[in-house]
Amino acid sequence: ALRVVPSILSRQGMSKSQPLPPKEQTLFKRVLKCYEQKQFKNGLKFAKQILSNPKQSEHGETLAMKGLMLNALGKKDEAFDHARRGLKSDIRSHVCWHVYGLLQRADRKFDEAIKCYRNALKLDQENLQIMRDLSLLQVQMRDLEGYRETRYQLLQQRPAQRQSWIGYAVSYHLLKEYSMALSIIEQFSDTQMETLEYEKSELFLYQNMLLVESGQHQAAVDHLEKFESQVVDKISLLEAKGDLLMTLGRQSEAALVYRELLERNPENILYYRRLEEARQPATVEERLAIYAEQIEHRHSASLPRRLPLSFLTGEKFQGFLDAYMRRMLAKGAAPLFKLLKCLYSDAEKVQTIEQTALGFLESLATCEKFSPEDADSDIQPPTTELWTLHLIARHFCYLHQWEKALEYINRALEHTPTLVELYVVKGKIYKSAGDCQKAAECLNDGRMLDTADRYINCKCAKYMLQSDQVERAEELCSMFTREGSSAADTLNEMQCIWFERECALSYQRQGQWGKALQKCHEIERHFVEIFDDQFDFHTYCMRKMTLRSYVELLQVEDKLRSHPFYFDAARLAIEIYIRLYDKPLVAQHSVDDQLAEMSEQEKKKLLSKQRKAQKKAAHKQQVHSGQDKDGVKKDAKEKEVKQADSEKRESGKDQILLPEELETTKEPLEEALKFLRPLQTLVSGRVETHLLAYRIYCRKKKLLLMLQSVKRAAAIDQNHHELHEHIVDLALAVAASESLARPVSAILRTSLLALLDAPDVYEFNSQFRSTHAKSLPHLLSGTYRDRKQLLLCSERYTLVQVHSIYNCLYELSVESQNVRICCWG
């Protein structure tokens, strides 16, 4: 519930404009106490007693407090009504403005809440609670100038409080005025009261962060060395010191720091990379010596044995690979293939990995050793051969040699049919080959071996979703969700985005556009909730002094919608809305229209079903009426909770998403733009963002925005096959437009000449096909647009030319062939 401090409201029963008599003042204090103790129903009773007095029926502050308690009970409409009445009755009361601001904040209308808080401060300029609430909203909305001003007022009111100083310093930091932030921190450090050791340590590291961001690297190093003994987080201190020394060019000192970090964590790849940069090896041998030194000192570390594989070649690579694979296979390391996958960009290394693994397998089958020449080595256990088969199957699956991959994974299953990881690999093979149905069956077989394993359960559910078995996937997930509610609802509460993303893709493949859009909007709501959840940390981080994490949190929240999950959901929603614009769904007829279109026999069947449903409902009502008093009370309580929930859902956050309404929207392009705008702001570096923008703007016939999208996409990837389609489409659209204003026409034609780099569209298309003659996606894009050009420019094309274009698709030399592209073509 929204909280208002009693010390602020306790004197408001004596409002200058609406003073209360002694009896009502006592009742009003009880209202405040009940609100603080979250006894909202009792508080409403006391408020009712005050308002039942005819002279106090429109007491503003009482109406405001009643509205605040009604909102806490989920009755939003009544709450706003009472708050407005209270504000209208006593517009000079800062409490009424404050409460109205709290209600606006709860309704996520932050701009309106800020206005209310400002009005409240005009009436009570020294009210600390209103200042704090205002500052929280300002930093939430990134009104940094206003945030700094409010924090300054708080510092003036409470200079002895630590949070006043810290908040003021952070406000300057967010505005990138580092020198002022540093001076405030220094003044605070000189006069600070006793604090915990960890809090003092975090303050020093935050101060050092300000020095680094302001470019004072030498001063930052000196600062770390001065307060090193007082810093508790030694790892953060060493990481910051190593980065600063590297920036200052003191590589020998930085190398010592990264060696110390490796002693603490020898499995951190970043430390090895930075150590290499500090040592500056001139040859492969010197680079290898760095890792040899680490292997000698840390025998159990795995990373220094793997990283040299990325730069070694020839016999040295083979020797290191042999030793590393032996070590990992003997330990039964299931993720060995993932650790080696970074080497698969080199064809020679791929061949070496394959030969080594097959050699191990042959030797293990004959002499139970990695090599017949290992006379002194111990005999390997049977599990070593099993994990070797596992590795080889993953290897051939990655190379799309699925028959060989199935051969080896089946051998592994014959060896040990109870190992769950083998069923996962077999499922991956079938999925990679395009048989999602069989892949889901394999995962389900593995899941049955260990029904308590959450990972295999989720993996199986994911594969079932990819094979469009949504109901079965939900049944599997319900094994690990709360009883009494559907798995979909529970996973939505848990913000399980991968599940909702796969559901949306499945519904899209099945043509259930409304359900797919429902999942996309649910994912979008998760990101809204994640952004709103930062609100609680504005005060928490100030209190706990976790200032570095707080600033990083704000930076992450600002780029939140650049996450791949949001991009995938937004792209999917945009594609569906575009499809609904091109082929809108017909809304369902009303019951009367359906009856008018039915025959007499169909009408009888429908009426019979309705009578049965009514009988069933009547029977349920009789059963419920025979319950005991406890049951009746329980049902009444559940009904009250449901009613409150239904009223809560009327707000923007909890509004129910109905698939039927989503897929029959009257403005699909406007809905698509809502998903597009965050992508244009935060994911402008991906060409897909601008291609999606073009598809929307071309349907809105916004030629300048179409040109803008094409130019932005060309700046990222000029050779993208879909971009070629859009450029040709734009050129044809401009050529067909006759009523363009002269400046607009000049801009479009000048920009198109630069984009086409050819005399006309025909030559541009021909050059594109000849340049990308071996790429199937590009050839498909060219032929797709040729059909449109054939209709519009028939004098330039002949039937023989069209046949020649399509014949090139069947040449065996084209690249980038796969099932998805061929189906698309």
PDB file of C-alpha atoms in Angstrom, residues 236-406:
ATOM      1  CA  SER A 236      36.598  -4.830  -7.339  1.00  0.00           C
ATOM      2  CA  LEU A 237      39.598  -2.899  -6.085  1.00  0.00           C
ATOM      3  CA  LEU A 238      42.086  -5.059  -8.009  1.00  0.00           C
ATOM      4  CA  GLU A 239      39.979  -5.015 -11.192  1.00  0.00           C
ATOM      5  CA  ALA A 240      39.726  -1.229 -11.084  1.00  0.00           C
ATOM      6  CA  LYS A 241      43.430  -0.886 -10.349  1.00  0.00           C
ATOM      7  CA  GLY A 242      44.407  -3.219 -13.201  1.00  0.00           C
ATOM      8  CA  ASP A 243      42.248  -1.333 -15.719  1.00  0.00           C
ATOM      9  CA  LEU A 244      43.659   2.012 -14.577  1.00  0.00           C
ATOM     10  CA  LEU A 245      47.259   0.831 -14.818  1.00  0.00           C
ATOM     11  CA  MET A 246      46.604  -0.474 -18.335  1.00  0.00           C
ATOM     12  CA  THR A 247      45.080   2.882 -19.302  1.00  0.00           C
ATOM     13  CA  LEU A 248      48.140   4.710 -17.930  1.00  0.00           C
ATOM     14  CA  GLY A 249      50.488   2.399 -19.866  1.00  0.00           C
ATOM     15  CA  ARG A 250      52.015   0.764 -16.769  1.00  0.00           C
ATOM     16  CA  GLN A 251      51.743  -2.765 -18.126  1.00  0.00           C
ATOM     17  CA  SER A 252      54.314  -4.410 -15.840  1.00  0.00           C
ATOM     18  CA  GLU A 253      52.421  -3.274 -12.727  1.00  0.00           C
ATOM     19  CA  ALA A 254      49.103  -4.260 -14.295  1.00  0.00           C
ATOM     20  CA  ALA A 255      50.465  -7.753 -14.995  1.00  0.00           C
ATOM     21  CA  LEU A 256      51.174  -8.224 -11.283  1.00  0.00           C
ATOM     22  CA  VAL A 257      47.603  -7.169 -10.459  1.00  0.00           C
ATOM     23  CA  TYR A 258      46.083  -9.649 -12.923  1.00  0.00           C
ATOM     24  CA  ARG A 259      48.302 -12.443 -11.604  1.00  0.00           C
ATOM     25  CA  GLU A 260      46.916 -11.744  -8.150  1.00  0.00           C
ATOM     26  CA  LEU A 261      43.391 -11.843  -9.561  1.00  0.00           C
ATOM     27  CA  LEU A 262      44.106 -15.199 -11.229  1.00  0.00           C
ATOM     28  CA  GLU A 263      45.199 -16.578  -7.893  1.00  0.00           C
ATOM     29  CA  ARG A 264      41.738 -15.719  -6.596  1.00  0.00           C
ATOM     30  CA  ASN A 265      39.847 -16.964  -9.668  1.00  0.00           C
ATOM     31  CA  PRO A 266      41.823 -18.970 -12.260  1.00  0.00           C
ATOM     32  CA  GLU A 267      38.681 -19.589 -14.377  1.00  0.00           C
ATOM     33  CA  ASN A 268      37.997 -15.969 -15.363  1.00  0.00           C
ATOM     34  CA  ILE A 269      38.694 -15.520 -19.072  1.00  0.00           C
ATOM     35  CA  LEU A 270      38.840 -11.725 -18.810  1.00  0.00           C
ATOM     36  CA  TYR A 271      41.842 -11.885 -16.474  1.00  0.00           C
ATOM     37  CA  TYR A 272      43.784 -13.985 -18.978  1.00  0.00           C
ATOM     38  CA  ARG A 273      42.981 -11.607 -21.819  1.00  0.00           C
ATOM     39  CA  ARG A 274      44.079  -8.607 -19.773  1.00  0.00           C
ATOM     40  CA  LEU A 275      47.225 -10.417 -18.636  1.00  0.00           C
ATOM     41  CA  GLU A 276      48.116 -11.029 -22.285  1.00  0.00           C
ATOM     42  CA  GLU A 277      47.626  -7.335 -23.048  1.00  0.00           C
ATOM     43  CA  ALA A 278      49.817  -6.402 -20.100  1.00  0.00           C
ATOM     44  CA  ARG A 279      52.627  -8.846 -20.987  1.00  0.00           C
ATOM     45  CA  GLN A 280      52.463  -7.924 -24.722  1.00  0.00           C
ATOM     46  CA  PRO A 281      53.872 -11.194 -26.099  1.00  0.00           C
ATOM     47  CA  ALA A 282      55.612 -10.745 -29.450  1.00  0.00           C
ATOM     48  CA  THR A 283      55.504 -14.392 -30.583  1.00  0.00           C
ATOM     49  CA  VAL A 284      53.275 -17.413 -30.184  1.00  0.00           C
ATOM     50  CA  GLU A 285      55.887 -18.983 -27.915  1.00  0.00           C
ATOM     51  CA  GLU A 286      55.829 -16.011 -25.534  1.00  0.00           C
ATOM     52  CA  ARG A 287      52.045 -16.051 -25.547  1.00  0.00           C
ATOM     53  CA  LEU A 288      52.044 -19.759 -24.810  1.00  0.00           C
ATOM     54  CA  ALA A 289      54.493 -19.257 -21.944  1.00  0.00           C
ATOM     55  CA  ILE A 290      51.915 -17.113 -20.125  1.00  0.00           C
ATOM     56  CA  TYR A 291      49.489 -20.037 -20.000  1.00  0.00           C
ATOM     57  CA  ALA A 292      52.207 -22.599 -19.287  1.00  0.00           C
ATOM     58  CA  GLU A 293      53.129 -20.600 -16.205  1.00  0.00           C
ATOM     59  CA  GLN A 294      49.504 -20.630 -15.024  1.00  0.00           C
ATOM     60  CA  ILE A 295      49.191 -24.375 -15.652  1.00  0.00           C
ATOM     61  CA  GLU A 296      52.295 -25.009 -13.591  1.00  0.00           C
ATOM     62  CA  HIS A 297      51.008 -23.033 -10.616  1.00  0.00           C
ATOM     63  CA  ARG A 298      47.350 -24.108 -10.871  1.00  0.00           C
ATOM     64  CA  HIS A 299      47.108 -27.746 -11.851  1.00  0.00           C
ATOM     65  CA  SER A 300      43.335 -27.981 -11.453  1.00  0.00           C
ATOM     66  CA  ALA A 301      42.539 -24.977 -13.669  1.00  0.00           C
ATOM     67  CA  SER A 302      40.907 -25.837 -16.990  1.00  0.00           C
ATOM     68  CA  LEU A 303      40.869 -22.455 -18.738  1.00  0.00           C
ATOM     69  CA  PRO A 304      44.659 -22.043 -19.267  1.00  0.00           C
ATOM     70  CA  ARG A 305      44.630 -25.421 -21.036  1.00  0.00           C
ATOM     71  CA  ARG A 306      41.814 -24.414 -23.393  1.00  0.00           C
ATOM     72  CA  LEU A 307      42.632 -20.818 -24.338  1.00  0.00           C
ATOM     73  CA  PRO A 308      45.905 -21.630 -26.175  1.00  0.00           C
ATOM     74  CA  LEU A 309      43.861 -23.734 -28.621  1.00  0.00           C
ATOM     75  CA  SER A 310      42.546 -20.499 -30.152  1.00  0.00           C
ATOM     76  CA  PHE A 311      45.992 -19.319 -31.377  1.00  0.00           C
ATOM     77  CA  LEU A 312      48.056 -22.510 -31.717  1.00  0.00           C
ATOM     78  CA  THR A 313      48.328 -24.309 -35.057  1.00  0.00           C
ATOM     79  CA  GLY A 314      49.836 -27.469 -36.505  1.00  0.00           C
ATOM     80  CA  GLU A 315      51.471 -29.993 -34.227  1.00  0.00           C
ATOM     81  CA  LYS A 316      51.374 -27.728 -31.167  1.00  0.00           C
ATOM     82  CA  PHE A 317      47.626 -27.378 -31.554  1.00  0.00           C
ATOM     83  CA  GLN A 318      47.235 -31.115 -31.931  1.00  0.00           C
ATOM     84  CA  GLY A 319      49.319 -31.795 -28.829  1.00  0.00           C
ATOM     85  CA  PHE A 320      47.397 -29.310 -26.652  1.00  0.00           C
ATOM     86  CA  LEU A 321      44.070 -30.520 -28.045  1.00  0.00           C
ATOM     87  CA  ASP A 322      44.941 -34.158 -27.339  1.00  0.00           C
ATOM     88  CA  ALA A 323      45.888 -33.406 -23.728  1.00  0.00           C
ATOM     89  CA  TYR A 324      42.852 -31.186 -23.135  1.00  0.00           C
ATOM     90  CA  MET A 325      40.353 -33.662 -24.601  1.00  0.00           C
ATOM     91  CA  ARG A 326      41.823 -36.557 -22.623  1.00  0.00           C
ATOM     92  CA  ARG A 327      41.508 -34.586 -19.422  1.00  0.00           C
ATOM     93  CA  MET A 328      37.913 -33.522 -20.052  1.00  0.00           C
ATOM     94  CA  LEU A 329      36.673 -36.886 -21.365  1.00  0.00           C
ATOM     95  CA  ALA A 330      38.191 -38.722 -18.417  1.00  0.00           C
ATOM     96  CA  LYS A 331      36.356 -36.332 -16.073  1.00  0.00           C
ATOM     97  CA  GLY A 332      33.087 -36.873 -17.944  1.00  0.00           C
ATOM     98  CA  ALA A 333      32.680 -33.201 -18.875  1.00  0.00           C
ATOM     99  CA  ALA A 334      29.394 -33.019 -20.803  1.00  0.00           C
ATOM    100  CA  PRO A 335      29.909 -29.432 -22.079  1.00  0.00           C
ATOM    101  CA  LEU A 336      33.186 -30.311 -23.848  1.00  0.00           C
ATOM    102  CA  PHE A 337      31.724 -29.610 -27.288  1.00  0.00           C
ATOM    103  CA  LYS A 338      30.514 -26.148 -26.218  1.00  0.00           C
ATOM    104  CA  LEU A 339      34.005 -25.360 -24.962  1.00  0.00           C
ATOM    105  CA  LEU A 340      35.508 -26.383 -28.315  1.00  0.00           C
ATOM    106  CA  LYS A 341      32.834 -24.781 -30.525  1.00  0.00           C
ATOM    107  CA  CYS A 342      34.756 -21.492 -30.726  1.00  0.00           C
ATOM    108  CA  LEU A 343      37.391 -23.352 -32.798  1.00  0.00           C
ATOM    109  CA  TYR A 344      34.951 -24.417 -35.521  1.00  0.00           C
ATOM    110  CA  SER A 345      35.565 -21.306 -37.631  1.00  0.00           C
ATOM    111  CA  ASP A 346      38.879 -22.909 -38.679  1.00  0.00           C
ATOM    112  CA  ALA A 347      38.320 -25.862 -41.027  1.00  0.00           C
ATOM    113  CA  GLU A 348      41.762 -27.338 -40.296  1.00  0.00           C
ATOM    114  CA  LYS A 349      41.107 -27.367 -36.541  1.00  0.00           C
ATOM    115  CA  VAL A 350      37.694 -28.927 -37.102  1.00  0.00           C
ATOM    116  CA  GLN A 351      39.349 -31.759 -39.016  1.00  0.00           C
ATOM    117  CA  THR A 352      41.891 -32.230 -36.217  1.00  0.00           C
ATOM    118  CA  ILE A 353      39.148 -32.385 -33.575  1.00  0.00           C
ATOM    119  CA  GLU A 354      37.268 -34.993 -35.604  1.00  0.00           C
ATOM    120  CA  GLN A 355      40.339 -37.165 -36.176  1.00  0.00           C
ATOM    121  CA  THR A 356      41.371 -36.966 -32.513  1.00  0.00           C
ATOM    122  CA  ALA A 357      37.906 -37.874 -31.228  1.00  0.00           C
ATOM    123  CA  LEU A 358      37.487 -40.787 -33.679  1.00  0.00           C
ATOM    124  CA  GLY A 359      40.975 -42.005 -32.779  1.00  0.00           C
ATOM    125  CA  PHE A 360      40.093 -41.964 -29.083  1.00  0.00           C
ATOM    126  CA  LEU A 361      36.886 -43.871 -29.749  1.00  0.00           C
ATOM    127  CA  GLU A 362      38.599 -46.589 -31.772  1.00  0.00           C
ATOM    128  CA  SER A 363      41.334 -47.026 -29.168  1.00  0.00           C
ATOM    129  CA  LEU A 364      38.874 -47.083 -26.255  1.00  0.00           C
ATOM    130  CA  ALA A 365      36.862 -49.783 -27.990  1.00  0.00           C
ATOM    131  CA  THR A 366      39.916 -52.006 -28.535  1.00  0.00           C
ATOM    132  CA  CYS A 367      42.239 -51.468 -25.560  1.00  0.00           C
ATOM    133  CA  GLU A 368      40.208 -49.230 -23.186  1.00  0.00           C
ATOM    134  CA  LYS A 369      42.856 -46.512 -23.447  1.00  0.00           C
ATOM    135  CA  PHE A 370      43.086 -43.258 -25.357  1.00  0.00           C
ATOM    136  CA  SER A 371      45.915 -44.674 -27.448  1.00  0.00           C
ATOM    137  CA  PRO A 372      47.487 -48.134 -27.798  1.00  0.00           C
ATOM    138  CA  GLU A 373      50.847 -46.476 -27.235  1.00  0.00           C
ATOM    139  CA  ASP A 374      49.873 -45.450 -23.688  1.00  0.00           C
ATOM    140  CA  ALA A 375      51.402 -48.503 -22.069  1.00  0.00           C
ATOM    141  CA  ASP A 376      51.877 -46.929 -18.665  1.00  0.00           C
ATOM    142  CA  SER A 377      48.480 -45.197 -18.486  1.00  0.00           C
ATOM    143  CA  ASP A 378      45.540 -46.507 -16.513  1.00  0.00           C
ATOM    144  CA  ILE A 379      42.632 -48.250 -18.150  1.00  0.00           C
ATOM    145  CA  GLN A 380      39.778 -45.806 -18.738  1.00  0.00           C
ATOM    146  CA  PRO A 381      36.337 -46.499 -17.240  1.00  0.00           C
ATOM    147  CA  PRO A 382      33.419 -47.242 -19.597  1.00  0.00           C
ATOM    148  CA  THR A 383      32.058 -43.710 -19.105  1.00  0.00           C
ATOM    149  CA  THR A 384      35.017 -42.306 -21.068  1.00  0.00           C
ATOM    150  CA  GLU A 385      33.876 -44.090 -24.216  1.00  0.00           C
ATOM    151  CA  LEU A 386      30.347 -42.907 -23.538  1.00  0.00           C
ATOM    152  CA  TRP A 387      31.323 -39.212 -23.379  1.00  0.00           C
ATOM    153  CA  THR A 388      33.489 -39.640 -26.466  1.00  0.00           C
ATOM    154  CA  LEU A 389      30.436 -40.864 -28.383  1.00  0.00           C
ATOM    155  CA  HIS A 390      28.513 -37.917 -26.955  1.00  0.00           C
ATOM    156  CA  LEU A 391      31.175 -35.477 -28.224  1.00  0.00           C
ATOM    157  CA  ILE A 392      31.340 -37.019 -31.712  1.00  0.00           C
ATOM    158  CA  ALA A 393      27.550 -36.900 -32.068  1.00  0.00           C
ATOM    159  CA  ARG A 394      27.548 -33.199 -31.163  1.00  0.00           C
ATOM    160  CA  HIS A 395      30.401 -32.633 -33.600  1.00  0.00           C
ATOM    161  CA  PHE A 396      28.611 -34.158 -36.597  1.00  0.00           C
ATOM    162  CA  CYS A 397      25.342 -32.450 -35.642  1.00  0.00           C
ATOM    163  CA  TYR A 398      27.066 -29.080 -35.762  1.00  0.00           C
ATOM    164  CA  LEU A 399      28.452 -29.916 -39.203  1.00  0.00           C
ATOM    165  CA  HIS A 400      24.909 -30.898 -40.359  1.00  0.00           C
ATOM    166  CA  GLN A 401      25.983 -34.473 -40.969  1.00  0.00           C
ATOM    167  CA  TRP A 402      22.875 -35.754 -39.240  1.00  0.00           C
ATOM    168  CA  GLU A 403      23.033 -39.399 -40.310  1.00  0.00           C
ATOM    169  CA  LYS A 404      26.494 -39.800 -38.772  1.00  0.00           C
ATOM    170  CA  ALA A 405      25.389 -37.890 -35.681  1.00  0.00           C
ATOM    171  CA  LEU A 406      22.418 -40.238 -35.213  1.00  0.00           C
TER     172      LEU A 406
END
